Amino acid sequence: MDKRHENNEAFLRVNPFLRDVGIPDDLRDIIFSIAHAGKYVAHSIRNGSLGYAHSENPSGEDQLALDVVADKIFCEHLNSTCRVGTFASEEQEAEVKITCSDGQHYAVAFDPLDGSSLVSANFAIGTIFGIYAGDQFLGKKGREMVAAGYILYGPRTLLVVATEKGMWEFTENGIGEFVLSRENIVVEPDAKYFAPGNLRALAERSDYEKLFLHWAKTPLTLRYSGGMVPDIHMIISKGSGIFCYPGHSAYPNGKLRLLYECAPFAYLIEKAGGVAKDEFGVNILDKEIKTLHHRSSILIGSKNEVEQALSFLNKK
Ligand code: FDP
């Protein structure tokens, strides 16, 4: 049963909590260092520059000063744990190898600041991460992750993390500690909410247009902010819903990245009982990571709704 700890009455801090549920020390150190980095990113969002950095990321998108700062903060924190042998950031072209004396058994992929286009509007944005055993990403599948999670920078800063031991939400309590706010998170098979990404594809895809009109005529409620982290957190928070981002001519495979965005969320959603597939019905966690910036279409959330949505797409 989904359990919420209102007003932080549980007061279980992330680091001892993860130790007590049996997460190995090295993996726990990595998750804790990501949570720690997230506090600095939240501080930069509130107090730093919101303008452009006058540089581009590997996908040719203009970077914000915040994209650059967030990337630097996560790189520094992952470097200093001495638990990570390799990391890859959505803001960088190539993966980075770290040499340190301690055992380095993990590779971490992260999108330091997802939802950059929403920054100037002061909407919620986030960080997404996936952790793999070993020292590489290419040739692996999302199913091989040992942990995944996200940080949501909204009116409150939340950390949601899943490992083979479970899935939990922690809330930053105002004095720099993430305390347990939710456990046993469940996404029900039937959706009450829909978040249709890439609606510009309606102009060239009658299948997506039919699906969109179907949703619009059902009792489902539209909840869409344009940020993958808050939009999928909406599903996780309410316990049901569907988010999708199908392809169109500008991005035939969809815009979102398999390694940095789709796979971590697929891992989290499956942990909660939901599912994530690409628009051809292939499970996101079974897709091989062929390049670091490999893109994929995605339908994610409540199982029955994902299957029903798939029945509309790519029909002759
Ligand atoms: P953004 O470009 O603002 O960083 O992958 C990034 C992302 O946002 C997702 O968070 C969001 O779901 C999607 O792109 C929005 O894409 P469109 O701009 O095509 O709507």
Short mmCIF file of C-alpha atoms and ligand atoms in Angstrom, two decimals:
data_model
loop_
_atom_site.label_atom_id
_atom_site.label_comp_id
_atom_site.label_asym_id
_atom_site.label_seq_id
_atom_site.Cartn_x
_atom_site.Cartn_y
_atom_site.Cartn_z
CA MET A 1 0.00 0.00 0.00
CA ASP A 2 1.24 3.45 -0.96
CA LYS A 3 2.32 5.15 2.26
CA ARG A 4 2.79 8.90 2.69
CA HIS A 5 4.57 10.51 5.62
CA GLU A 6 2.93 13.91 5.97
CA ASN A 7 4.83 16.68 7.77
CA ASN A 8 7.95 14.52 7.75
CA GLU A 9 6.68 12.63 10.79
CA ALA A 10 8.81 9.62 9.83
CA PHE A 11 11.98 11.75 9.86
CA LEU A 12 14.01 9.08 8.14
CA ARG A 13 16.99 10.69 6.42
CA VAL A 14 17.97 9.32 3.04
CA ASN A 15 21.43 8.01 3.92
CA PRO A 16 20.64 5.97 7.07
CA PHE A 17 17.33 4.92 5.55
CA LEU A 18 19.01 3.43 2.48
CA ARG A 19 21.54 1.69 4.73
CA ASP A 20 18.74 0.19 6.82
CA VAL A 21 16.90 -1.18 3.78
CA GLY A 22 20.08 -2.94 2.67
CA ILE A 23 21.46 -0.82 -0.17
CA PRO A 24 25.21 -1.61 -0.47
CA ASP A 25 27.49 1.13 0.89
CA ASP A 26 29.07 2.03 -2.45
CA LEU A 27 25.70 2.43 -4.21
CA ARG A 28 24.31 4.34 -1.24
CA ASP A 29 27.29 6.73 -1.37
CA ILE A 30 26.52 7.47 -5.02
CA ILE A 31 22.82 8.11 -4.38
CA PHE A 32 23.70 10.30 -1.40
CA SER A 33 26.22 12.30 -3.43
CA ILE A 34 23.56 12.88 -6.12
CA ALA A 35 21.11 14.05 -3.44
CA HIS A 36 23.80 16.32 -2.01
CA ALA A 37 24.56 17.78 -5.46
CA GLY A 38 20.84 18.37 -5.96
CA LYS A 39 20.79 20.79 -3.03
CA TYR A 40 23.43 22.95 -4.74
CA VAL A 41 21.52 22.80 -8.00
CA ALA A 42 18.31 23.84 -6.20
CA HIS A 43 20.26 26.74 -4.68
CA SER A 44 21.54 27.79 -8.14
CA ILE A 45 18.02 27.63 -9.57
CA ARG A 46 16.80 29.98 -6.84
CA ASN A 47 19.78 32.33 -6.77
CA GLY A 48 21.97 31.92 -9.88
CA SER A 49 21.81 33.30 -13.40
CA LEU A 50 18.78 32.21 -15.46
CA GLY A 51 20.28 33.45 -18.74
CA TYR A 52 22.05 31.72 -21.61
CA ALA A 53 25.60 30.37 -21.37
CA HIS A 54 26.34 31.17 -25.06
CA SER A 55 27.31 27.55 -25.72
CA GLU A 56 25.62 24.46 -27.18
CA ASN A 57 25.16 20.93 -25.83
CA PRO A 58 26.04 17.83 -27.96
CA SER A 59 22.54 17.89 -29.49
CA GLY A 60 23.09 21.46 -30.73
CA GLU A 61 20.72 23.01 -28.20
CA ASP A 62 21.59 26.39 -26.63
CA GLN A 63 22.76 25.86 -23.06
CA LEU A 64 21.60 27.94 -20.14
CA ALA A 65 24.09 29.07 -17.53
CA LEU A 66 22.14 26.73 -15.22
CA ASP A 67 22.68 23.73 -17.55
CA VAL A 68 26.42 24.33 -17.31
CA VAL A 69 26.42 24.93 -13.54
CA ALA A 70 24.24 21.88 -12.82
CA ASP A 71 26.47 19.70 -15.00
CA LYS A 72 29.57 20.92 -13.15
CA ILE A 73 27.98 20.32 -9.74
CA PHE A 74 27.03 16.71 -10.56
CA CYS A 75 30.41 15.98 -12.18
CA GLU A 76 32.24 17.26 -9.10
CA HIS A 77 30.09 15.27 -6.68
CA LEU A 78 30.31 12.04 -8.67
CA ASN A 79 34.08 12.52 -8.99
CA SER A 80 34.51 12.93 -5.27
CA THR A 81 32.65 9.78 -4.20
CA CYS A 82 35.42 7.52 -5.57
CA ARG A 83 32.66 4.97 -6.17
CA VAL A 84 32.01 5.86 -9.82
CA GLY A 85 34.33 4.65 -12.56
CA THR A 86 32.47 6.21 -15.49
CA PHE A 87 29.85 8.86 -15.91
CA ALA A 88 28.00 10.35 -18.85
CA SER A 89 26.09 13.61 -18.87
CA GLU A 90 23.49 14.68 -21.38
CA GLU A 91 25.35 17.98 -21.52
CA GLN A 92 28.60 16.35 -22.67
CA GLU A 93 29.57 14.60 -25.89
CA ALA A 94 31.57 11.71 -24.41
CA GLU A 95 31.62 9.68 -21.23
CA VAL A 96 34.16 10.51 -18.53
CA LYS A 97 36.41 7.95 -16.82
CA ILE A 98 37.44 8.54 -13.23
CA THR A 99 40.49 7.06 -11.59
CA CYS A 100 40.47 6.74 -7.84
CA SER A 101 41.91 4.28 -5.34
CA ASP A 102 38.58 2.93 -4.02
CA GLY A 103 36.53 0.27 -5.80
CA GLN A 104 34.75 1.86 -8.76
CA HIS A 105 32.07 -0.54 -9.76
CA TYR A 106 29.44 1.80 -11.17
CA ALA A 107 28.66 3.91 -14.23
CA VAL A 108 26.25 6.82 -13.79
CA ALA A 109 24.29 8.52 -16.59
CA PHE A 110 22.52 11.77 -15.83
CA ASP A 111 20.63 14.67 -17.30
CA PRO A 112 21.69 17.44 -14.91
CA LEU A 113 18.89 19.88 -15.72
CA ASP A 114 15.95 18.53 -17.68
CA GLY A 115 13.34 21.06 -18.79
CA SER A 116 15.66 23.99 -19.54
CA SER A 117 13.05 25.65 -21.72
CA LEU A 118 10.84 26.05 -18.63
CA VAL A 119 13.43 27.86 -16.51
CA SER A 120 12.48 31.38 -17.59
CA ALA A 121 8.82 30.62 -16.82
CA ASN A 122 9.76 29.47 -13.30
CA PHE A 123 8.11 26.07 -13.87
CA ALA A 124 9.30 22.91 -12.12
CA ILE A 125 12.37 21.24 -13.64
CA GLY A 126 14.52 18.26 -12.66
CA THR A 127 17.59 16.05 -12.73
CA ILE A 128 17.35 12.42 -13.95
CA PHE A 129 19.89 9.65 -13.28
CA GLY A 130 20.47 5.97 -13.96
CA ILE A 131 23.15 3.84 -12.29
CA TYR A 132 24.68 0.72 -13.90
CA ALA A 133 27.05 -1.84 -12.46
CA GLY A 134 30.34 -1.92 -14.39
CA ASP A 135 32.12 0.75 -16.36
CA GLN A 136 30.15 1.26 -19.56
CA PHE A 137 26.76 2.11 -21.04
CA LEU A 138 26.96 1.12 -24.70
CA GLY A 139 25.52 -2.30 -25.47
CA LYS A 140 23.62 -2.34 -22.18
CA LYS A 141 19.87 -2.25 -21.66
CA GLY A 142 18.00 -0.13 -19.14
CA ARG A 143 16.95 -3.34 -17.39
CA GLU A 144 20.57 -3.70 -16.27
CA MET A 145 20.41 -0.58 -14.08
CA VAL A 146 20.89 -1.12 -10.37
CA ALA A 147 19.20 2.15 -9.44
CA ALA A 148 17.51 5.12 -11.06
CA GLY A 149 15.93 8.29 -9.84
CA TYR A 150 15.20 11.96 -10.26
CA ILE A 151 15.27 15.18 -8.34
CA LEU A 152 12.31 17.50 -8.85
CA TYR A 153 12.96 21.19 -8.26
CA GLY A 154 9.50 22.58 -7.62
CA PRO A 155 7.97 24.48 -4.74
CA ARG A 156 9.69 21.72 -2.76
CA THR A 157 12.77 19.75 -3.77
CA LEU A 158 12.08 16.00 -3.96
CA LEU A 159 14.32 13.01 -4.56
CA VAL A 160 12.65 9.86 -5.91
CA VAL A 161 14.84 6.79 -6.13
CA ALA A 162 14.33 3.13 -7.02
CA THR A 163 16.63 0.14 -6.56
CA GLU A 164 15.92 -3.59 -6.55
CA LYS A 165 14.90 -3.10 -2.90
CA GLY A 166 12.06 -0.66 -3.59
CA MET A 167 11.12 2.87 -4.53
CA TRP A 168 10.93 5.89 -2.23
CA GLU A 169 10.35 9.61 -2.29
CA PHE A 170 12.34 11.94 -0.01
CA THR A 171 11.62 15.64 0.54
CA GLU A 172 14.28 18.23 1.34
CA ASN A 173 13.27 19.56 4.73
CA GLY A 174 14.63 23.12 4.57
CA ILE A 175 17.78 22.36 6.54
CA GLY A 176 19.43 20.39 3.77
CA GLU A 177 18.24 16.89 4.64
CA PHE A 178 16.17 14.61 2.41
CA VAL A 179 13.65 12.84 4.62
CA LEU A 180 11.37 9.97 3.66
CA SER A 181 8.00 11.30 2.47
CA ARG A 182 6.59 8.31 0.59
CA GLU A 183 7.14 4.56 0.22
CA ASN A 184 5.51 1.59 -1.53
CA ILE A 185 4.73 3.84 -4.49
CA VAL A 186 2.17 2.32 -6.88
CA VAL A 187 1.07 3.34 -10.40
CA GLU A 188 -2.36 1.78 -11.05
CA PRO A 189 -3.10 0.03 -14.39
CA ASP A 190 -5.85 2.48 -15.37
CA ALA A 191 -5.01 6.12 -15.96
CA LYS A 192 -6.84 9.20 -14.73
CA TYR A 193 -4.44 11.74 -16.30
CA PHE A 194 -2.82 12.20 -19.69
CA ALA A 195 0.27 14.19 -20.70
CA PRO A 196 0.57 14.27 -24.51
CA GLY A 197 4.04 15.46 -25.55
CA ASN A 198 5.04 16.66 -29.01
CA LEU A 199 1.56 17.74 -30.14
CA ARG A 200 3.19 19.37 -33.17
CA ALA A 201 3.27 15.78 -34.56
CA LEU A 202 -0.55 15.94 -34.92
CA ALA A 203 -0.07 18.00 -38.09
CA GLU A 204 1.58 15.06 -39.84
CA ARG A 205 0.36 11.98 -37.94
CA SER A 206 -3.29 11.02 -38.14
CA ASP A 207 -2.67 8.09 -35.78
CA TYR A 208 -1.49 10.41 -33.00
CA GLU A 209 -4.32 12.82 -33.81
CA LYS A 210 -6.83 9.97 -33.28
CA LEU A 211 -5.18 9.05 -29.98
CA PHE A 212 -5.18 12.65 -28.81
CA LEU A 213 -8.89 13.09 -29.70
CA HIS A 214 -9.66 9.82 -27.95
CA TRP A 215 -8.01 11.10 -24.77
CA ALA A 216 -9.70 14.48 -25.10
CA LYS A 217 -13.13 12.79 -25.21
CA THR A 218 -12.59 10.45 -22.26
CA PRO A 219 -12.92 11.48 -18.61
CA LEU A 220 -9.10 11.59 -18.37
CA THR A 221 -7.74 14.91 -17.10
CA LEU A 222 -5.04 16.76 -19.06
CA ARG A 223 -1.97 17.50 -16.94
CA TYR A 224 1.01 18.64 -18.99
CA SER A 225 3.74 21.14 -18.10
CA GLY A 226 6.29 20.48 -20.89
CA GLY A 227 8.90 19.13 -18.47
CA MET A 228 9.49 15.39 -18.43
CA VAL A 229 10.35 15.29 -14.72
CA PRO A 230 7.27 17.09 -13.36
CA ASP A 231 5.03 15.46 -15.98
CA ILE A 232 6.07 11.93 -14.99
CA HIS A 233 6.20 12.86 -11.32
CA MET A 234 2.53 13.83 -11.72
CA ILE A 235 1.81 10.17 -12.63
CA ILE A 236 3.96 8.86 -9.78
CA SER A 237 2.44 11.30 -7.33
CA LYS A 238 -1.20 10.68 -8.28
CA GLY A 239 -0.67 6.95 -8.79
CA SER A 240 -1.90 6.79 -12.39
CA GLY A 241 -1.63 8.45 -15.79
CA ILE A 242 0.17 8.36 -19.11
CA PHE A 243 2.92 10.53 -20.62
CA CYS A 244 4.03 10.18 -24.22
CA TYR A 245 6.46 11.74 -26.65
CA PRO A 246 6.13 10.15 -30.11
CA GLY A 247 8.30 10.93 -33.13
CA HIS A 248 7.64 13.19 -36.08
CA SER A 249 9.69 14.42 -39.05
CA ALA A 250 12.03 16.63 -36.97
CA TYR A 251 12.73 13.77 -34.52
CA PRO A 252 11.69 10.46 -36.16
CA ASN A 253 12.62 8.48 -33.03
CA GLY A 254 11.20 11.08 -30.66
CA LYS A 255 13.29 13.70 -28.93
CA LEU A 256 13.98 12.17 -25.55
CA ARG A 257 17.22 10.32 -24.86
CA LEU A 258 17.17 6.62 -24.02
CA LEU A 259 20.14 6.66 -21.64
CA TYR A 260 19.53 9.93 -19.82
CA GLU A 261 15.74 10.22 -19.76
CA CYS A 262 13.62 7.30 -21.01
CA ALA A 263 15.44 4.36 -19.39
CA PRO A 264 15.69 5.83 -15.85
CA PHE A 265 11.99 6.73 -15.87
CA ALA A 266 11.10 3.31 -17.32
CA TYR A 267 12.98 1.67 -14.43
CA LEU A 268 11.12 3.80 -11.88
CA ILE A 269 7.70 3.28 -13.45
CA GLU A 270 8.15 -0.51 -13.70
CA LYS A 271 9.18 -0.55 -10.04
CA ALA A 272 5.82 1.11 -9.26
CA GLY A 273 3.86 -1.41 -11.38
CA GLY A 274 3.55 0.64 -14.58
CA VAL A 275 5.24 0.19 -17.94
CA ALA A 276 7.20 2.16 -20.56
CA LYS A 277 7.31 1.27 -24.26
CA ASP A 278 8.39 2.98 -27.43
CA GLU A 279 5.69 3.76 -29.98
CA PHE A 280 6.23 0.37 -31.69
CA GLY A 281 5.55 -1.52 -28.47
CA VAL A 282 9.15 -2.36 -27.55
CA ASN A 283 9.74 -2.19 -23.81
CA ILE A 284 12.08 0.75 -23.11
CA LEU A 285 14.09 -1.35 -20.64
CA ASP A 286 14.80 -3.92 -23.37
CA LYS A 287 16.21 -1.40 -25.85
CA GLU A 288 19.96 -1.56 -26.32
CA ILE A 289 21.86 1.68 -25.73
CA LYS A 290 23.63 2.10 -29.06
CA THR A 291 25.03 5.60 -28.62
CA LEU A 292 25.17 7.89 -25.59
CA HIS A 293 22.70 10.33 -27.14
CA HIS A 294 20.42 7.70 -28.76
CA ARG A 295 16.80 8.95 -28.83
CA SER A 296 13.58 6.99 -28.36
CA SER A 297 9.87 7.60 -28.54
CA ILE A 298 8.10 6.78 -25.29
CA LEU A 299 4.68 5.97 -23.82
CA ILE A 300 4.94 5.58 -20.06
CA GLY A 301 2.65 5.17 -17.06
CA SER A 302 -0.41 3.07 -16.30
CA LYS A 303 -0.16 -0.35 -17.97
CA ASN A 304 -3.64 -0.58 -19.50
CA GLU A 305 -3.50 2.97 -20.83
CA VAL A 306 -0.09 2.43 -22.44
CA GLU A 307 -1.42 -0.70 -24.22
CA GLN A 308 -4.56 1.09 -25.33
CA ALA A 309 -2.57 4.08 -26.61
CA LEU A 310 -0.27 1.74 -28.55
CA SER A 311 -3.30 0.27 -30.32
CA PHE A 312 -3.85 3.71 -31.96
CA LEU A 313 -0.29 4.27 -33.16
CA ASN A 314 1.50 3.23 -36.35
CA LYS A 315 -1.61 1.66 -37.91
CA LYS A 316 -1.90 1.78 -41.70
P1 FDP B 1 13.57 20.71 -22.49
O1 FDP B 1 13.77 20.67 -23.96
O2 FDP B 1 12.91 21.97 -22.00
O3 FDP B 1 14.83 20.40 -21.70
O4 FDP B 1 14.23 16.53 -23.01
C1 FDP B 1 13.98 17.74 -22.57
C2 FDP B 1 12.54 18.23 -22.53
O5 FDP B 1 12.51 19.54 -22.11
C3 FDP B 1 11.62 17.38 -21.62
O6 FDP B 1 11.74 17.72 -20.28
C4 FDP B 1 10.25 17.68 -22.17
O7 FDP B 1 9.30 16.66 -21.90
C5 FDP B 1 10.51 17.81 -23.64
O8 FDP B 1 11.89 18.15 -23.80
C6 FDP B 1 9.67 18.91 -24.27
O9 FDP B 1 9.90 18.92 -25.63
P2 FDP B 1 9.21 19.97 -26.64
O10 FDP B 1 9.96 21.25 -26.46
O11 FDP B 1 9.40 19.35 -27.96
O12 FDP B 1 7.79 20.12 -26.25
#
